[in-house]
Amino acid sequence: MALLYSHGSRLLQLHRHPFYASSPCCSRRRLASSIIVESTLTYSDAIEIEIERAKTTAELLACPICFEPLVRRGPCGINQSAISRSAFKCKNCKKAFSTREVFLDLTVTAGSNEYQEVPPIGTELFRNPLVSFVYERGWRQNFATAGFPGPDEEVKLAQEFLKPALGGVLLDVSCGSGLLSRRFAMSDSYSAVIALDFSENMLRQAYELIKEDKALDSRNLALVRADVARLPFAQGTIDAVHAGAAIHCWPSPSTGVAEISRILKPGGVFVATTFLSPITDLQMDVLKPFLQIYRTAASSMSIRYWTESELEDLCHACGFVSYQKVRRNGFIMLSASKPKETDNE
């Protein structure tokens, strides 16, 4: 459907980008988009509107090497059906990205044959097929002993912090088997939910669990493999990021949080849950001489327990503002926002 704009005594016809009508971020505007609009907009106004529309309809997924939007051949949309039937390539790096698996692999090393990396033990642990299988079958339930309220309540708490991003694209980083991603998608609060993890086996489990729930067939939920230290999105393109029980497992939490800050739109929201240390901030001051020794030993397993002040400091260091939190024993949910453009003026 084209849009018609008045320009003097004639109508200016601007063709809608084909991605616009099928884009999940425009699902709530499809009814309005089917109407031919006649107005008294000037030619320059119409061009500005078309430029802004082009920004919103560009391919969201980007190259993990140069961060330029990928070129897609196939149906548009952020959902499993569209992505699985599409081919992706970076026009700058000339690299193709495979959808042969049940997920789209957007890691830097995707498609490499000889090159191998040795991730930290903690990262490799979650790539193990057995750990991926038991994650929702006993492993995650044990988090209750630390104060985690359970997936339904965690999503409910997160939704309160995520209100500014309602209707936008939510990225669920380190999604694991999609325990919370599925709930976010079922809430119909977002135009699309991207469930992202580095573990191939976690994503395969997520796919199997998604298939079991027919109600998810009509939801814009997509599985992507990527590294939190190299997120495959251009700067300022994501409305909200959630990381459930994850940042304590990242090899470099500061790098991951900085990447999240990079891809969020101005005013975008970051929500995360993790484990708090039983040691208070006051006790931590006393134990500081021994703290680095402990963390050096623990880092080989990618294990980390935080103090509240550390988490707040990390968010501020990565450019976030409006830090908030909810704490229950050893469980903490934090929220912080990317500064709005007006905040930087």
Short mmCIF file of C-alpha atoms in Angstrom, two decimals:
data_model
loop_
_atom_site.label_atom_id
_atom_site.label_comp_id
_atom_site.label_asym_id
_atom_site.label_seq_id
_atom_site.Cartn_x
_atom_site.Cartn_y
_atom_site.Cartn_z
CA MET A 1 0.00 0.00 0.00
CA ALA A 2 1.35 3.41 -0.94
CA LEU A 3 0.83 6.60 0.98
CA LEU A 4 -0.44 9.67 -0.85
CA TYR A 5 0.61 13.13 0.27
CA SER A 6 -0.78 16.41 -1.07
CA HIS A 7 1.79 18.64 -2.72
CA GLY A 8 0.18 21.78 -4.04
CA SER A 9 -2.50 20.73 -6.49
CA ARG A 10 -1.15 17.21 -6.97
CA LEU A 11 -0.68 14.12 -4.83
CA LEU A 12 2.77 12.80 -4.01
CA GLN A 13 2.83 9.01 -3.90
CA LEU A 14 5.43 7.41 -1.60
CA HIS A 15 5.59 3.64 -1.71
CA ARG A 16 5.78 1.91 1.60
CA HIS A 17 8.87 -0.21 2.13
CA PRO A 18 7.83 -3.90 1.74
CA PHE A 19 9.26 -4.72 5.16
CA TYR A 20 7.05 -2.17 6.88
CA ALA A 21 3.80 -4.06 6.47
CA SER A 22 5.23 -7.32 7.76
CA SER A 23 7.54 -5.93 10.41
CA PRO A 24 6.67 -7.04 13.96
CA CYS A 25 7.41 -3.58 15.26
CA CYS A 26 4.53 -2.30 13.18
CA SER A 27 1.99 -5.03 14.00
CA ARG A 28 -0.15 -2.66 16.02
CA ARG A 29 -0.25 -0.17 13.18
CA ARG A 30 -1.23 -2.53 10.36
CA LEU A 31 -4.86 -1.46 10.41
CA ALA A 32 -3.91 2.18 10.06
CA SER A 33 -1.35 1.38 7.37
CA SER A 34 -4.03 -0.08 5.12
CA ILE A 35 -5.64 3.33 4.71
CA ILE A 36 -4.65 5.78 1.99
CA VAL A 37 -3.83 9.06 3.68
CA GLU A 38 -4.38 12.42 2.06
CA SER A 39 -3.05 15.47 3.86
CA THR A 40 -1.68 18.92 3.30
CA LEU A 41 1.90 17.92 4.12
CA THR A 42 4.55 19.65 2.07
CA TYR A 43 6.90 17.72 -0.15
CA SER A 44 9.79 18.14 2.33
CA ASP A 45 7.57 16.94 5.20
CA ALA A 46 6.69 13.85 3.24
CA ILE A 47 10.32 13.09 2.48
CA GLU A 48 11.25 13.46 6.17
CA ILE A 49 8.48 11.05 7.14
CA GLU A 50 9.69 8.55 4.57
CA ILE A 51 13.27 8.84 5.86
CA GLU A 52 12.11 8.20 9.43
CA ARG A 53 10.07 5.24 8.23
CA ALA A 54 13.11 3.81 6.48
CA LYS A 55 14.99 3.91 9.78
CA THR A 56 12.29 1.83 11.48
CA THR A 57 11.97 -0.69 8.66
CA ALA A 58 15.66 -1.46 8.14
CA GLU A 59 16.85 -4.96 9.00
CA LEU A 60 17.25 -5.18 12.77
CA LEU A 61 19.80 -8.01 12.80
CA ALA A 62 23.35 -6.85 12.17
CA CYS A 63 26.77 -8.28 11.41
CA PRO A 64 28.68 -9.16 14.61
CA ILE A 65 31.90 -8.02 12.94
CA CYS A 66 31.06 -4.53 11.59
CA PHE A 67 27.57 -4.04 13.12
CA GLU A 68 26.08 -3.05 9.75
CA PRO A 69 22.50 -4.29 9.18
CA LEU A 70 22.47 -7.63 7.40
CA VAL A 71 21.01 -8.10 3.95
CA ARG A 72 18.15 -10.56 4.14
CA ARG A 73 16.82 -12.72 1.32
CA GLY A 74 13.50 -14.16 2.37
CA PRO A 75 10.41 -13.17 4.33
CA CYS A 76 10.69 -10.24 6.71
CA GLY A 77 9.92 -10.32 10.40
CA ILE A 78 11.45 -11.25 13.75
CA ASN A 79 10.01 -14.72 14.25
CA GLN A 80 11.16 -18.30 13.84
CA SER A 81 9.22 -18.91 10.63
CA ALA A 82 10.57 -15.86 8.80
CA ILE A 83 14.16 -16.22 9.97
CA SER A 84 14.38 -19.96 9.27
CA ARG A 85 13.32 -19.31 5.66
CA SER A 86 15.75 -16.44 5.12
CA ALA A 87 19.40 -16.11 4.12
CA PHE A 88 21.55 -13.41 5.72
CA LYS A 89 24.72 -11.78 4.49
CA CYS A 90 26.85 -8.78 5.40
CA LYS A 91 27.47 -6.60 2.35
CA ASN A 92 30.63 -5.16 3.95
CA CYS A 93 32.29 -8.30 5.30
CA LYS A 94 30.90 -10.54 2.52
CA LYS A 95 30.08 -13.11 5.16
CA ALA A 96 26.98 -15.29 5.14
CA PHE A 97 25.24 -16.44 8.32
CA SER A 98 23.59 -19.81 8.57
CA THR A 99 20.04 -20.69 9.55
CA ARG A 100 20.58 -24.41 9.04
CA GLU A 101 20.16 -24.97 12.76
CA VAL A 102 16.97 -24.20 14.66
CA PHE A 103 18.53 -20.82 15.44
CA LEU A 104 20.35 -18.13 13.49
CA ASP A 105 24.07 -18.20 14.32
CA LEU A 106 25.37 -14.62 14.54
CA THR A 107 28.63 -15.28 16.37
CA VAL A 108 31.87 -13.94 14.88
CA THR A 109 33.12 -17.50 14.31
CA ALA A 110 29.90 -18.71 12.66
CA GLY A 111 30.76 -20.94 9.72
CA SER A 112 34.44 -21.33 10.61
CA ASN A 113 35.87 -24.83 10.17
CA GLU A 114 39.40 -24.84 11.55
CA TYR A 115 39.55 -22.02 14.07
CA GLN A 116 38.61 -22.98 17.63
CA GLU A 117 38.39 -20.99 20.85
CA VAL A 118 38.46 -22.31 24.40
CA PRO A 119 35.83 -20.43 26.43
CA PRO A 120 35.94 -20.34 30.25
CA ILE A 121 34.75 -23.47 32.04
CA GLY A 122 31.58 -21.72 33.20
CA THR A 123 30.67 -20.85 29.61
CA GLU A 124 31.35 -24.37 28.41
CA LEU A 125 29.24 -25.79 31.24
CA PHE A 126 26.06 -24.34 29.76
CA ARG A 127 26.94 -25.62 26.29
CA ASN A 128 26.82 -29.16 27.66
CA PRO A 129 23.71 -31.00 26.34
CA LEU A 130 23.01 -32.58 29.74
CA VAL A 131 23.09 -29.24 31.57
CA SER A 132 20.86 -27.73 28.87
CA PHE A 133 18.39 -30.59 29.27
CA VAL A 134 18.13 -30.36 33.07
CA TYR A 135 18.08 -26.55 33.23
CA GLU A 136 14.27 -26.37 33.42
CA ARG A 137 14.00 -29.84 34.91
CA GLY A 138 15.46 -29.14 38.34
CA TRP A 139 18.47 -26.85 37.91
CA ARG A 140 16.63 -23.51 37.74
CA GLN A 141 14.24 -24.50 40.54
CA ASN A 142 17.19 -24.58 42.95
CA PHE A 143 17.53 -20.81 42.58
CA ALA A 144 14.63 -20.49 45.02
CA THR A 145 17.05 -21.22 47.87
CA ALA A 146 18.82 -17.93 47.07
CA GLY A 147 15.56 -15.98 46.99
CA PHE A 148 14.61 -16.16 43.31
CA PRO A 149 10.79 -15.95 43.27
CA GLY A 150 10.25 -18.23 40.25
CA PRO A 151 9.85 -17.49 36.53
CA ASP A 152 6.26 -16.18 36.61
CA GLU A 153 6.97 -13.73 39.42
CA GLU A 154 10.31 -12.72 37.88
CA VAL A 155 8.61 -11.81 34.61
CA LYS A 156 5.93 -9.91 36.52
CA LEU A 157 8.59 -7.90 38.38
CA ALA A 158 10.55 -7.29 35.18
CA GLN A 159 7.45 -6.07 33.34
CA GLU A 160 7.13 -3.23 35.84
CA PHE A 161 10.63 -2.01 35.02
CA LEU A 162 10.09 -2.62 31.29
CA LYS A 163 6.96 -0.45 30.98
CA PRO A 164 8.80 2.29 29.03
CA ALA A 165 9.60 -0.30 26.34
CA LEU A 166 6.09 -1.71 25.88
CA GLY A 167 5.38 -2.31 22.21
CA GLY A 168 9.07 -2.36 21.31
CA VAL A 169 11.63 -5.11 20.69
CA LEU A 170 12.84 -7.00 23.76
CA LEU A 171 16.17 -8.83 23.67
CA ASP A 172 16.44 -11.64 26.24
CA VAL A 173 20.21 -12.08 26.60
CA SER A 174 21.60 -15.38 27.91
CA CYS A 175 18.08 -16.76 27.58
CA GLY A 176 19.11 -20.36 28.30
CA SER A 177 16.26 -22.69 27.37
CA GLY A 178 13.89 -19.77 26.90
CA LEU A 179 12.25 -20.12 30.30
CA LEU A 180 11.54 -16.39 30.54
CA SER A 181 11.63 -15.60 26.81
CA ARG A 182 8.50 -17.69 26.25
CA ARG A 183 6.68 -15.85 29.02
CA PHE A 184 7.70 -12.46 27.65
CA ALA A 185 6.44 -13.48 24.21
CA MET A 186 3.14 -14.80 25.60
CA SER A 187 2.51 -11.50 27.40
CA ASP A 188 2.00 -9.78 24.02
CA SER A 189 3.66 -6.73 25.54
CA TYR A 190 6.37 -6.47 22.87
CA SER A 191 6.39 -6.32 19.09
CA ALA A 192 9.06 -9.04 19.12
CA VAL A 193 11.14 -11.03 21.59
CA ILE A 194 14.63 -12.18 20.56
CA ALA A 195 15.90 -15.04 22.70
CA LEU A 196 19.70 -14.94 22.50
CA ASP A 197 22.29 -17.27 23.97
CA PHE A 198 25.84 -18.47 23.24
CA SER A 199 25.01 -22.11 23.95
CA GLU A 200 23.84 -24.08 20.92
CA ASN A 201 22.31 -26.76 23.13
CA MET A 202 20.38 -24.24 25.24
CA LEU A 203 18.88 -22.84 22.05
CA ARG A 204 17.98 -26.33 20.82
CA GLN A 205 16.18 -26.94 24.12
CA ALA A 206 14.43 -23.59 23.73
CA TYR A 207 13.29 -24.62 20.25
CA GLU A 208 11.88 -27.93 21.46
CA LEU A 209 10.01 -26.25 24.32
CA ILE A 210 8.63 -23.57 21.99
CA LYS A 211 7.34 -26.29 19.63
CA GLU A 212 5.45 -27.92 22.52
CA ASP A 213 3.40 -24.76 23.10
CA LYS A 214 1.07 -24.13 20.15
CA ALA A 215 0.14 -20.73 21.58
CA LEU A 216 3.65 -19.53 20.69
CA ASP A 217 3.16 -20.24 16.98
CA SER A 218 1.59 -16.83 16.41
CA ARG A 219 4.09 -14.91 18.54
CA ASN A 220 7.06 -12.94 17.24
CA LEU A 221 9.72 -14.97 19.04
CA ALA A 222 13.08 -15.73 17.43
CA LEU A 223 16.16 -17.70 18.52
CA VAL A 224 19.61 -16.22 17.85
CA ARG A 225 23.05 -17.46 18.84
CA ALA A 226 25.44 -14.67 19.73
CA ASP A 227 28.08 -13.58 22.22
CA VAL A 228 27.00 -10.99 24.80
CA ALA A 229 30.40 -9.36 24.27
CA ARG A 230 29.57 -8.86 20.56
CA LEU A 231 25.84 -8.38 20.17
CA PRO A 232 24.66 -8.49 16.52
CA PHE A 233 22.78 -5.20 16.48
CA ALA A 234 23.65 -1.71 15.37
CA GLN A 235 24.00 1.07 17.90
CA GLY A 236 20.73 2.32 19.38
CA THR A 237 18.34 -0.19 17.77
CA ILE A 238 16.88 -2.22 20.67
CA ASP A 239 14.13 -0.99 23.00
CA ALA A 240 14.88 -3.19 26.02
CA VAL A 241 17.29 -5.89 27.18
CA HIS A 242 16.64 -8.50 29.86
CA ALA A 243 19.31 -10.77 31.33
CA GLY A 244 17.90 -13.31 33.76
CA ALA A 245 20.33 -14.99 36.19
CA ALA A 246 23.14 -14.38 33.74
CA ILE A 247 25.65 -11.61 34.39
CA HIS A 248 27.45 -13.61 37.07
CA CYS A 249 28.32 -16.17 34.35
CA TRP A 250 29.71 -13.74 31.78
CA PRO A 251 33.51 -13.86 31.34
CA SER A 252 33.58 -10.05 31.38
CA PRO A 253 30.41 -8.55 32.90
CA SER A 254 31.57 -5.00 32.16
CA THR A 255 32.01 -5.82 28.46
CA GLY A 256 28.55 -7.38 28.32
CA VAL A 257 26.83 -4.48 30.07
CA ALA A 258 28.69 -1.98 27.87
CA GLU A 259 27.49 -3.86 24.77
CA ILE A 260 23.93 -3.72 26.06
CA SER A 261 24.33 0.02 26.57
CA ARG A 262 25.58 0.36 22.99
CA ILE A 263 22.62 -1.36 21.32
CA LEU A 264 19.86 0.22 23.42
CA LYS A 265 17.94 3.16 22.05
CA PRO A 266 18.05 6.41 24.03
CA GLY A 267 15.70 5.84 26.94
CA GLY A 268 15.97 2.06 26.48
CA VAL A 269 15.75 -0.17 29.55
CA PHE A 270 18.14 -2.80 30.91
CA VAL A 271 16.78 -5.30 33.46
CA ALA A 272 18.84 -8.08 35.02
CA THR A 273 18.72 -10.57 37.87
CA THR A 274 21.68 -12.14 39.63
CA PHE A 275 22.95 -13.49 42.94
CA LEU A 276 24.02 -11.23 45.78
CA SER A 277 26.94 -12.03 48.02
CA PRO A 278 26.05 -12.87 51.63
CA ILE A 279 28.84 -10.45 52.55
CA THR A 280 27.59 -6.92 53.18
CA ASP A 281 29.21 -3.84 51.68
CA LEU A 282 30.69 -3.00 55.11
CA GLN A 283 32.19 -6.47 55.51
CA MET A 284 33.48 -6.25 51.93
CA ASP A 285 35.55 -3.20 52.84
CA VAL A 286 37.27 -5.23 55.56
CA LEU A 287 37.83 -8.22 53.27
CA LYS A 288 39.07 -6.28 50.23
CA PRO A 289 42.70 -7.50 50.56
CA PHE A 290 41.44 -11.09 50.11
CA LEU A 291 38.70 -10.35 47.62
CA GLN A 292 40.86 -10.31 44.50
CA ILE A 293 42.44 -13.65 45.40
CA TYR A 294 38.99 -15.21 45.75
CA ARG A 295 37.68 -13.74 42.52
CA THR A 296 40.73 -14.78 40.55
CA ALA A 297 40.14 -18.37 41.65
CA ALA A 298 36.40 -18.16 41.00
CA SER A 299 36.79 -16.54 37.56
CA SER A 300 38.00 -19.82 36.05
CA MET A 301 34.48 -21.13 36.68
CA SER A 302 32.80 -17.82 35.74
CA ILE A 303 31.25 -17.66 39.19
CA ARG A 304 30.56 -14.30 40.77
CA TYR A 305 28.48 -13.04 43.66
CA TRP A 306 27.86 -9.32 43.77
CA THR A 307 27.34 -6.61 46.33
CA GLU A 308 24.60 -4.07 45.66
CA SER A 309 27.08 -1.21 45.37
CA GLU A 310 29.13 -3.11 42.76
CA LEU A 311 26.11 -3.63 40.53
CA GLU A 312 25.08 0.01 40.71
CA ASP A 313 28.64 1.13 40.02
CA LEU A 314 28.89 -1.22 37.03
CA CYS A 315 25.71 0.21 35.49
CA HIS A 316 26.88 3.80 35.96
CA ALA A 317 30.32 2.95 34.55
CA CYS A 318 28.62 1.64 31.38
CA GLY A 319 26.61 4.81 30.86
CA PHE A 320 23.31 3.91 32.50
CA VAL A 321 21.17 6.18 34.65
CA SER A 322 18.04 5.83 36.81
CA TYR A 323 19.31 2.75 38.64
CA GLN A 324 16.63 0.86 40.61
CA LYS A 325 16.49 -2.50 42.33
CA VAL A 326 14.33 -5.10 44.05
CA ARG A 327 16.04 -7.39 46.56
CA ARG A 328 14.93 -10.60 48.24
CA ASN A 329 17.63 -12.33 50.29
CA GLY A 330 20.31 -13.34 47.79
CA PHE A 331 18.18 -12.38 44.77
CA ILE A 332 18.37 -8.97 43.15
CA MET A 333 16.62 -7.52 40.13
CA LEU A 334 18.15 -4.31 38.86
CA SER A 335 16.94 -1.84 36.29
CA ALA A 336 18.75 1.03 34.59
CA SER A 337 18.10 3.20 31.56
CA LYS A 338 20.09 4.51 28.63
CA PRO A 339 20.06 8.33 28.86
CA LYS A 340 17.55 10.00 26.60
CA GLU A 341 18.91 12.30 23.92
CA THR A 342 17.60 15.32 25.83
CA ASP A 343 19.59 14.19 28.89
CA ASN A 344 22.83 14.63 26.98
CA GLU A 345 22.15 18.20 25.93
#
